[in-house]
PDB file of N, CA and C in Angstrom:
ATOM      1  N   MET A   1      24.248 -11.901  -2.135  1.00  0.00           N
ATOM      2  CA  MET A   1      23.117 -12.725  -2.020  1.00  0.00           C
ATOM      3  C   MET A   1      21.734 -11.822  -3.385  1.00  0.00           C
ATOM      4  N   SER A   2      21.235 -12.931  -4.660  1.00  0.00           N
ATOM      5  CA  SER A   2      21.091 -13.104  -4.979  1.00  0.00           C
ATOM      6  C   SER A   2      19.728 -12.327  -5.176  1.00  0.00           C
ATOM      7  N   THR A   3      19.352 -11.280  -6.301  1.00  0.00           N
ATOM      8  CA  THR A   3      17.720 -11.773  -6.009  1.00  0.00           C
ATOM      9  C   THR A   3      16.803 -11.858  -6.554  1.00  0.00           C
ATOM     10  N   HIS A   4      17.907 -13.118  -7.551  1.00  0.00           N
ATOM     11  CA  HIS A   4      16.579 -14.521  -8.764  1.00  0.00           C
ATOM     12  C   HIS A   4      17.135 -14.886  -8.353  1.00  0.00           C
ATOM     13  N   LEU A   5      16.171 -16.307  -8.434  1.00  0.00           N
ATOM     14  CA  LEU A   5      16.537 -18.027  -8.966  1.00  0.00           C
ATOM     15  C   LEU A   5      16.595 -18.395 -10.786  1.00  0.00           C
ATOM     16  N   PRO A   6      17.862 -18.665 -10.112  1.00  0.00           N
ATOM     17  CA  PRO A   6      18.317 -19.636 -11.481  1.00  0.00           C
ATOM     18  C   PRO A   6      17.393 -20.226 -11.840  1.00  0.00           C
ATOM     19  N   PRO A   7      17.485 -20.235 -12.958  1.00  0.00           N
ATOM     20  CA  PRO A   7      16.496 -21.334 -13.099  1.00  0.00           C
ATOM     21  C   PRO A   7      16.350 -23.455 -13.095  1.00  0.00           C
ATOM     22  N   GLU A   8      17.488 -23.390 -13.155  1.00  0.00           N
ATOM     23  CA  GLU A   8      17.884 -24.603 -12.521  1.00  0.00           C
ATOM     24  C   GLU A   8      17.754 -24.614 -10.510  1.00  0.00           C
ATOM     25  N   ALA A   9      17.887 -24.115  -9.973  1.00  0.00           N
ATOM     26  CA  ALA A   9      17.039 -24.302  -9.087  1.00  0.00           C
ATOM     27  C   ALA A   9      15.694 -24.381  -8.614  1.00  0.00           C
ATOM     28  N   LEU A  10      15.144 -24.614  -9.471  1.00  0.00           N
ATOM     29  CA  LEU A  10      13.450 -24.235  -9.026  1.00  0.00           C
ATOM     30  C   LEU A  10      13.367 -25.817  -8.320  1.00  0.00           C
ATOM     31  N   ASP A  11      14.072 -26.373  -8.881  1.00  0.00           N
ATOM     32  CA  ASP A  11      13.664 -27.807  -7.907  1.00  0.00           C
ATOM     33  C   ASP A  11      13.875 -27.666  -6.550  1.00  0.00           C
ATOM     34  N   ALA A  12      14.799 -27.521  -6.391  1.00  0.00           N
ATOM     35  CA  ALA A  12      15.445 -27.405  -4.815  1.00  0.00           C
ATOM     36  C   ALA A  12      14.752 -25.996  -4.224  1.00  0.00           C
ATOM     37  N   TRP A  13      14.086 -24.979  -4.431  1.00  0.00           N
ATOM     38  CA  TRP A  13      13.391 -24.314  -4.042  1.00  0.00           C
ATOM     39  C   TRP A  13      11.912 -25.299  -3.848  1.00  0.00           C
ATOM     40  N   ALA A  14      11.292 -25.576  -5.007  1.00  0.00           N
ATOM     41  CA  ALA A  14       9.766 -26.427  -4.776  1.00  0.00           C
ATOM     42  C   ALA A  14       9.781 -27.374  -3.617  1.00  0.00           C
ATOM     43  N   GLU A  15      10.892 -27.736  -3.855  1.00  0.00           N
ATOM     44  CA  GLU A  15      11.562 -29.515  -2.493  1.00  0.00           C
ATOM     45  C   GLU A  15      12.076 -28.101  -0.602  1.00  0.00           C
ATOM     46  N   ALA A  16      11.816 -27.910  -1.354  1.00  0.00           N
ATOM     47  CA  ALA A  16      12.024 -26.157   0.058  1.00  0.00           C
ATOM     48  C   ALA A  16      10.253 -25.803   0.410  1.00  0.00           C
ATOM     49  N   LEU A  17       9.629 -25.132  -0.353  1.00  0.00           N
ATOM     50  CA  LEU A  17       8.110 -25.446  -0.228  1.00  0.00           C
ATOM     51  C   LEU A  17       8.140 -26.606   0.279  1.00  0.00           C
ATOM     52  N   ARG A  18       7.872 -27.370  -0.712  1.00  0.00           N
ATOM     53  CA  ARG A  18       6.838 -28.290   0.172  1.00  0.00           C
ATOM     54  C   ARG A  18       7.723 -29.439   0.993  1.00  0.00           C
ATOM     55  N   GLU A  19       8.589 -29.366   1.650  1.00  0.00           N
ATOM     56  CA  GLU A  19       9.338 -29.419   3.161  1.00  0.00           C
ATOM     57  C   GLU A  19       8.337 -28.675   4.405  1.00  0.00           C
ATOM     58  N   THR A  20       8.797 -27.594   3.811  1.00  0.00           N
ATOM     59  CA  THR A  20       7.739 -25.910   4.796  1.00  0.00           C
ATOM     60  C   THR A  20       6.554 -26.618   5.278  1.00  0.00           C
ATOM     61  N   PHE A  21       5.791 -26.906   4.281  1.00  0.00           N
ATOM     62  CA  PHE A  21       4.751 -27.098   3.943  1.00  0.00           C
ATOM     63  C   PHE A  21       3.750 -28.011   3.894  1.00  0.00           C
ATOM     64  N   GLY A  22       4.256 -29.341   4.410  1.00  0.00           N
ATOM     65  CA  GLY A  22       4.294 -30.231   4.513  1.00  0.00           C
ATOM     66  C   GLY A  22       3.552 -31.394   2.837  1.00  0.00           C
ATOM     67  N   LEU A  23       3.416 -30.255   1.801  1.00  0.00           N
ATOM     68  CA  LEU A  23       2.908 -31.125   0.323  1.00  0.00           C
ATOM     69  C   LEU A  23       4.034 -31.975  -0.406  1.00  0.00           C
ATOM     70  N   GLY A  24       2.766 -32.735  -1.064  1.00  0.00           N
ATOM     71  CA  GLY A  24       3.032 -33.469  -1.962  1.00  0.00           C
ATOM     72  C   GLY A  24       3.707 -33.202  -3.163  1.00  0.00           C
ATOM     73  N   ALA A  25       4.784 -34.258  -3.410  1.00  0.00           N
ATOM     74  CA  ALA A  25       5.651 -33.420  -5.170  1.00  0.00           C
ATOM     75  C   ALA A  25       3.813 -33.546  -6.274  1.00  0.00           C
ATOM     76  N   ASP A  26       2.758 -33.603  -6.004  1.00  0.00           N
ATOM     77  CA  ASP A  26       2.064 -34.021  -6.313  1.00  0.00           C
ATOM     78  C   ASP A  26       0.527 -32.147  -6.380  1.00  0.00           C
ATOM     79  N   ASP A  27       1.245 -31.887  -5.691  1.00  0.00           N
ATOM     80  CA  ASP A  27       0.897 -30.489  -4.787  1.00  0.00           C
ATOM     81  C   ASP A  27       1.082 -29.037  -5.664  1.00  0.00           C
ATOM     82  N   ILE A  28       2.127 -29.092  -6.030  1.00  0.00           N
ATOM     83  CA  ILE A  28       3.312 -28.097  -7.289  1.00  0.00           C
ATOM     84  C   ILE A  28       2.940 -28.078  -8.660  1.00  0.00           C
ATOM     85  N   PRO A  29       2.178 -27.969  -8.886  1.00  0.00           N
ATOM     86  CA  PRO A  29       2.318 -28.782 -10.685  1.00  0.00           C
ATOM     87  C   PRO A  29       2.944 -27.420 -11.008  1.00  0.00           C
ATOM     88  N   ILE A  30       4.226 -27.628 -11.002  1.00  0.00           N
ATOM     89  CA  ILE A  30       5.074 -26.632 -11.238  1.00  0.00           C
ATOM     90  C   ILE A  30       5.904 -26.061 -13.398  1.00  0.00           C
ATOM     91  N   PRO A  31       5.608 -26.951 -14.446  1.00  0.00           N
ATOM     92  CA  PRO A  31       5.225 -26.275 -15.362  1.00  0.00           C
ATOM     93  C   PRO A  31       3.666 -25.899 -16.223  1.00  0.00           C
ATOM     94  N   LEU A  32       2.055 -26.351 -15.313  1.00  0.00           N
ATOM     95  CA  LEU A  32       1.246 -26.136 -15.592  1.00  0.00           C
ATOM     96  C   LEU A  32       1.413 -24.372 -14.875  1.00  0.00           C
ATOM     97  N   ILE A  33       2.004 -23.786 -13.479  1.00  0.00           N
ATOM     98  CA  ILE A  33       1.796 -23.077 -13.195  1.00  0.00           C
ATOM     99  C   ILE A  33       2.424 -21.767 -13.603  1.00  0.00           C
ATOM    100  N   LEU A  34       3.793 -22.435 -14.163  1.00  0.00           N
ATOM    101  CA  LEU A  34       4.450 -21.471 -15.259  1.00  0.00           C
ATOM    102  C   LEU A  34       4.087 -21.434 -16.930  1.00  0.00           C
ATOM    103  N   ASP A  35       2.734 -22.781 -16.967  1.00  0.00           N
ATOM    104  CA  ASP A  35       2.363 -22.028 -18.094  1.00  0.00           C
ATOM    105  C   ASP A  35       1.640 -20.775 -18.713  1.00  0.00           C
ATOM    106  N   MET A  36       0.735 -21.492 -17.104  1.00  0.00           N
ATOM    107  CA  MET A  36      -0.528 -19.870 -16.518  1.00  0.00           C
ATOM    108  C   MET A  36       0.603 -18.559 -16.564  1.00  0.00           C
ATOM    109  N   ALA A  37       1.827 -18.539 -16.326  1.00  0.00           N
ATOM    110  CA  ALA A  37       1.883 -17.412 -15.304  1.00  0.00           C
ATOM    111  C   ALA A  37       2.444 -16.883 -16.798  1.00  0.00           C
ATOM    112  N   ARG A  38       3.353 -17.437 -17.827  1.00  0.00           N
ATOM    113  CA  ARG A  38       3.401 -16.831 -18.915  1.00  0.00           C
ATOM    114  C   ARG A  38       2.090 -16.546 -19.831  1.00  0.00           C
ATOM    115  N   ASP A  39       1.284 -17.177 -19.726  1.00  0.00           N
ATOM    116  CA  ASP A  39      -0.079 -17.369 -20.810  1.00  0.00           C
ATOM    117  C   ASP A  39      -0.574 -15.630 -19.953  1.00  0.00           C
ATOM    118  N   VAL A  40      -0.966 -15.071 -18.531  1.00  0.00           N
ATOM    119  CA  VAL A  40      -1.224 -14.757 -18.188  1.00  0.00           C
ATOM    120  C   VAL A  40       0.003 -12.958 -18.506  1.00  0.00           C
ATOM    121  N   ALA A  41       1.140 -13.453 -18.871  1.00  0.00           N
ATOM    122  CA  ALA A  41       2.133 -11.749 -18.489  1.00  0.00           C
ATOM    123  C   ALA A  41       1.567 -11.986 -20.608  1.00  0.00           C
ATOM    124  N   VAL A  42       1.632 -12.383 -20.958  1.00  0.00           N
ATOM    125  CA  VAL A  42       1.567 -12.668 -22.604  1.00  0.00           C
ATOM    126  C   VAL A  42       0.570 -11.571 -22.544  1.00  0.00           C
ATOM    127  N   GLY A  43      -0.835 -12.918 -22.216  1.00  0.00           N
ATOM    128  CA  GLY A  43      -2.128 -12.268 -22.810  1.00  0.00           C
ATOM    129  C   GLY A  43      -2.653 -10.575 -21.590  1.00  0.00           C
ATOM    130  N   VAL A  44      -1.797 -10.438 -20.825  1.00  0.00           N
ATOM    131  CA  VAL A  44      -2.857  -9.223 -19.390  1.00  0.00           C
ATOM    132  C   VAL A  44      -1.232  -8.258 -19.055  1.00  0.00           C
ATOM    133  N   ALA A  45      -0.789  -9.203 -18.406  1.00  0.00           N
ATOM    134  CA  ALA A  45      -0.037  -8.051 -18.361  1.00  0.00           C
ATOM    135  C   ALA A  45       1.711  -8.538 -17.226  1.00  0.00           C
ATOM    136  N   ARG A  46       2.917  -8.839 -17.312  1.00  0.00           N
ATOM    137  CA  ARG A  46       3.427  -9.363 -16.528  1.00  0.00           C
ATOM    138  C   ARG A  46       2.997  -9.141 -15.290  1.00  0.00           C
ATOM    139  N   PRO A  47       2.741  -7.804 -14.664  1.00  0.00           N
ATOM    140  CA  PRO A  47       2.347  -7.784 -13.279  1.00  0.00           C
ATOM    141  C   PRO A  47       0.941  -9.156 -13.211  1.00  0.00           C
ATOM    142  N   ALA A  48       0.343  -9.105 -13.857  1.00  0.00           N
ATOM    143  CA  ALA A  48      -0.612  -9.469 -13.630  1.00  0.00           C
ATOM    144  C   ALA A  48      -0.341 -11.480 -13.629  1.00  0.00           C
ATOM    145  N   ALA A  49       0.591 -11.946 -13.928  1.00  0.00           N
ATOM    146  CA  ALA A  49       0.675 -13.456 -13.728  1.00  0.00           C
ATOM    147  C   ALA A  49       1.411 -13.158 -12.451  1.00  0.00           C
ATOM    148  N   PRO A  50       2.049 -13.190 -11.106  1.00  0.00           N
ATOM    149  CA  PRO A  50       1.982 -13.016 -10.053  1.00  0.00           C
ATOM    150  C   PRO A  50       1.224 -12.638  -9.228  1.00  0.00           C
ATOM    151  N   LEU A  51       0.128 -12.219  -9.704  1.00  0.00           N
ATOM    152  CA  LEU A  51      -1.212 -11.881  -8.898  1.00  0.00           C
ATOM    153  C   LEU A  51      -2.469 -13.290  -9.347  1.00  0.00           C
ATOM    154  N   SER A  52      -1.893 -14.125 -10.125  1.00  0.00           N
ATOM    155  CA  SER A  52      -2.674 -14.481 -10.870  1.00  0.00           C
ATOM    156  C   SER A  52      -2.639 -16.252 -10.650  1.00  0.00           C
ATOM    157  N   ALA A  53      -1.871 -16.185 -10.602  1.00  0.00           N
ATOM    158  CA  ALA A  53      -0.666 -17.668  -9.399  1.00  0.00           C
ATOM    159  C   ALA A  53      -1.556 -16.986  -8.319  1.00  0.00           C
ATOM    160  N   PHE A  54      -1.625 -16.164  -7.217  1.00  0.00           N
ATOM    161  CA  PHE A  54      -2.112 -15.767  -5.776  1.00  0.00           C
ATOM    162  C   PHE A  54      -3.458 -16.190  -5.855  1.00  0.00           C
ATOM    163  N   ILE A  55      -4.139 -15.854  -6.858  1.00  0.00           N
ATOM    164  CA  ILE A  55      -5.883 -15.836  -6.752  1.00  0.00           C
ATOM    165  C   ILE A  55      -5.389 -17.823  -7.427  1.00  0.00           C
ATOM    166  N   ALA A  56      -4.725 -17.798  -8.085  1.00  0.00           N
ATOM    167  CA  ALA A  56      -4.925 -19.142  -8.792  1.00  0.00           C
ATOM    168  C   ALA A  56      -4.866 -20.427  -7.343  1.00  0.00           C
ATOM    169  N   GLY A  57      -4.286 -20.326  -6.222  1.00  0.00           N
ATOM    170  CA  GLY A  57      -4.092 -20.553  -5.177  1.00  0.00           C
ATOM    171  C   GLY A  57      -5.255 -20.424  -4.099  1.00  0.00           C
ATOM    172  N   LEU A  58      -5.562 -19.130  -3.723  1.00  0.00           N
ATOM    173  CA  LEU A  58      -6.739 -18.550  -2.949  1.00  0.00           C
ATOM    174  C   LEU A  58      -8.046 -19.673  -3.732  1.00  0.00           C
ATOM    175  N   VAL A  59      -8.117 -19.692  -5.204  1.00  0.00           N
ATOM    176  CA  VAL A  59      -9.270 -19.551  -6.001  1.00  0.00           C
ATOM    177  C   VAL A  59      -9.424 -21.633  -4.835  1.00  0.00           C
ATOM    178  N   ALA A  60      -8.442 -22.244  -5.809  1.00  0.00           N
ATOM    179  CA  ALA A  60      -8.476 -23.374  -5.377  1.00  0.00           C
ATOM    180  C   ALA A  60      -8.666 -24.355  -4.298  1.00  0.00           C
ATOM    181  N   GLY A  61      -7.796 -23.507  -3.487  1.00  0.00           N
ATOM    182  CA  GLY A  61      -7.083 -23.690  -2.108  1.00  0.00           C
ATOM    183  C   GLY A  61      -9.142 -24.156  -1.229  1.00  0.00           C
ATOM    184  N   ARG A  62      -9.728 -22.455  -1.313  1.00  0.00           N
ATOM    185  CA  ARG A  62     -10.853 -22.878  -0.680  1.00  0.00           C
ATOM    186  C   ARG A  62     -12.306 -23.897  -1.599  1.00  0.00           C
ATOM    187  N   GLY A  63     -11.518 -24.411  -2.957  1.00  0.00           N
ATOM    188  CA  GLY A  63     -12.326 -25.150  -2.986  1.00  0.00           C
ATOM    189  C   GLY A  63     -12.340 -26.491  -2.698  1.00  0.00           C
ATOM    190  N   GLY A  64     -11.412 -26.143  -2.184  1.00  0.00           N
ATOM    191  CA  GLY A  64     -11.036 -28.086  -1.695  1.00  0.00           C
ATOM    192  C   GLY A  64      -9.102 -28.255  -1.652  1.00  0.00           C
ATOM    193  N   GLY A  65      -8.714 -27.465  -2.434  1.00  0.00           N
ATOM    194  CA  GLY A  65      -7.089 -27.596  -3.187  1.00  0.00           C
ATOM    195  C   GLY A  65      -6.967 -29.641  -3.330  1.00  0.00           C
ATOM    196  N   SER A  66      -7.802 -29.346  -4.492  1.00  0.00           N
ATOM    197  CA  SER A  66      -7.787 -30.957  -5.051  1.00  0.00           C
ATOM    198  C   SER A  66      -6.448 -30.818  -5.661  1.00  0.00           C
ATOM    199  N   PRO A  67      -5.846 -32.008  -6.730  1.00  0.00           N
ATOM    200  CA  PRO A  67      -5.190 -31.700  -8.073  1.00  0.00           C
ATOM    201  C   PRO A  67      -5.956 -30.759  -8.873  1.00  0.00           C
ATOM    202  N   GLU A  68      -7.174 -31.294  -8.960  1.00  0.00           N
ATOM    203  CA  GLU A  68      -8.601 -31.657 -10.054  1.00  0.00           C
ATOM    204  C   GLU A  68      -8.975 -30.167  -9.764  1.00  0.00           C
ATOM    205  N   GLN A  69      -8.891 -29.505  -8.705  1.00  0.00           N
ATOM    206  CA  GLN A  69      -9.663 -28.139  -7.926  1.00  0.00           C
ATOM    207  C   GLN A  69      -7.916 -27.539  -8.367  1.00  0.00           C
ATOM    208  N   VAL A  70      -6.975 -27.208  -9.003  1.00  0.00           N
ATOM    209  CA  VAL A  70      -5.948 -26.820  -8.532  1.00  0.00           C
ATOM    210  C   VAL A  70      -6.129 -26.567 -10.489  1.00  0.00           C
ATOM    211  N   ARG A  71      -5.772 -27.792 -11.107  1.00  0.00           N
ATOM    212  CA  ARG A  71      -6.163 -27.430 -12.876  1.00  0.00           C
ATOM    213  C   ARG A  71      -7.079 -26.550 -13.215  1.00  0.00           C
ATOM    214  N   ALA A  72      -9.038 -27.054 -12.814  1.00  0.00           N
ATOM    215  CA  ALA A  72      -9.540 -27.019 -13.075  1.00  0.00           C
ATOM    216  C   ALA A  72      -9.408 -24.721 -13.258  1.00  0.00           C
ATOM    217  N   THR A  73      -9.598 -24.410 -12.148  1.00  0.00           N
ATOM    218  CA  THR A  73      -8.254 -23.034 -11.230  1.00  0.00           C
ATOM    219  C   THR A  73      -7.731 -22.381 -12.439  1.00  0.00           C
ATOM    220  N   VAL A  74      -6.998 -23.493 -12.659  1.00  0.00           N
ATOM    221  CA  VAL A  74      -5.582 -22.345 -13.577  1.00  0.00           C
ATOM    222  C   VAL A  74      -6.419 -22.222 -15.297  1.00  0.00           C
ATOM    223  N   ALA A  75      -7.167 -23.834 -15.409  1.00  0.00           N
ATOM    224  CA  ALA A  75      -7.436 -23.476 -16.417  1.00  0.00           C
ATOM    225  C   ALA A  75      -8.412 -22.180 -16.928  1.00  0.00           C
ATOM    226  N   GLU A  76      -9.352 -22.092 -15.715  1.00  0.00           N
ATOM    227  CA  GLU A  76      -9.824 -20.851 -16.164  1.00  0.00           C
ATOM    228  C   GLU A  76      -9.904 -19.635 -16.224  1.00  0.00           C
ATOM    229  N   ILE A  77      -8.047 -19.325 -16.021  1.00  0.00           N
ATOM    230  CA  ILE A  77      -7.689 -17.835 -15.419  1.00  0.00           C
ATOM    231  C   ILE A  77      -6.244 -18.054 -16.745  1.00  0.00           C
ATOM    232  N   THR A  78      -6.429 -19.505 -17.155  1.00  0.00           N
ATOM    233  CA  THR A  78      -5.838 -18.535 -18.895  1.00  0.00           C
ATOM    234  C   THR A  78      -6.724 -18.566 -19.484  1.00  0.00           C
ATOM    235  N   SER A  79      -7.995 -19.245 -19.469  1.00  0.00           N
ATOM    236  CA  SER A  79      -8.978 -19.222 -20.662  1.00  0.00           C
ATOM    237  C   SER A  79      -8.690 -17.283 -20.581  1.00  0.00           C
ATOM    238  N   LEU A  80      -9.733 -16.863 -19.275  1.00  0.00           N
ATOM    239  CA  LEU A  80      -9.874 -15.460 -18.913  1.00  0.00           C
ATOM    240  C   LEU A  80      -8.875 -15.082 -20.159  1.00  0.00           C
ATOM    241  N   ALA A  81      -7.855 -15.305 -19.710  1.00  0.00           N
ATOM    242  CA  ALA A  81      -6.493 -14.576 -20.099  1.00  0.00           C
ATOM    243  C   ALA A  81      -6.580 -13.856 -21.688  1.00  0.00           C
ATOM    244  N   GLY A  82      -6.294 -15.809 -22.176  1.00  0.00           N
ATOM    245  CA  GLY A  82      -5.911 -15.532 -24.251  1.00  0.00           C
ATOM    246  C   GLY A  82      -7.723 -15.226 -24.991  1.00  0.00           C
ATOM    247  N   GLY A  83      -8.474 -14.373 -23.798  1.00  0.00           N
ATOM    248  CA  GLY A  83      -8.987 -13.646 -24.440  1.00  0.00           C
ATOM    249  C   GLY A  83      -9.520 -11.717 -24.266  1.00  0.00           C
ATOM    250  N   TRP A  84      -8.613 -11.894 -22.847  1.00  0.00           N
ATOM    251  CA  TRP A  84      -7.969 -10.203 -22.373  1.00  0.00           C
ATOM    252  C   TRP A  84      -8.323  -9.454 -23.952  1.00  0.00           C
ATOM    253  N   ARG A  85      -9.346  -8.354 -23.282  1.00  0.00           N
ATOM    254  CA  ARG A  85      -8.938  -7.242 -24.108  1.00  0.00           C
ATOM    255  C   ARG A  85      -9.459  -6.059 -22.387  1.00  0.00           C
ATOM    256  N   SER A  86      -7.679  -4.982 -22.533  1.00  0.00           N
ATOM    257  CA  SER A  86      -7.584  -4.192 -21.243  1.00  0.00           C
ATOM    258  C   SER A  86      -9.495  -2.798 -21.851  1.00  0.00           C
ATOM    259  N   GLU A  87      -9.709  -2.821 -21.048  1.00  0.00           N
ATOM    260  CA  GLU A  87     -10.061  -1.201 -21.251  1.00  0.00           C
ATOM    261  C   GLU A  87      -9.823   0.074 -21.533  1.00  0.00           C
ATOM    262  N   GLY A  88      -9.200  -0.189 -21.861  1.00  0.00           N
ATOM    263  CA  GLY A  88      -8.931   1.809 -21.766  1.00  0.00           C
ATOM    264  C   GLY A  88      -7.763   2.437 -23.383  1.00  0.00           C
TER     265      GLY A  88
END
């Protein structure tokens, strides 16, 4: 059993998530989320990327979960990561 998702399987995984949770095509903005994860991993730390993705979903969901809310939340997290300087 593989523990890593090959890049070509990402669309199939996203489709399975859409079907399982009744989501539309616009509900999973793959490039937006991957770009945010990259920016956080580079600007903060790799383990901060999945945490930030979870927080983005949580905050956007609490704000109504619209595509606009998702984009705004991701933009705010990306901006924060871009200027991040760890204390230490």
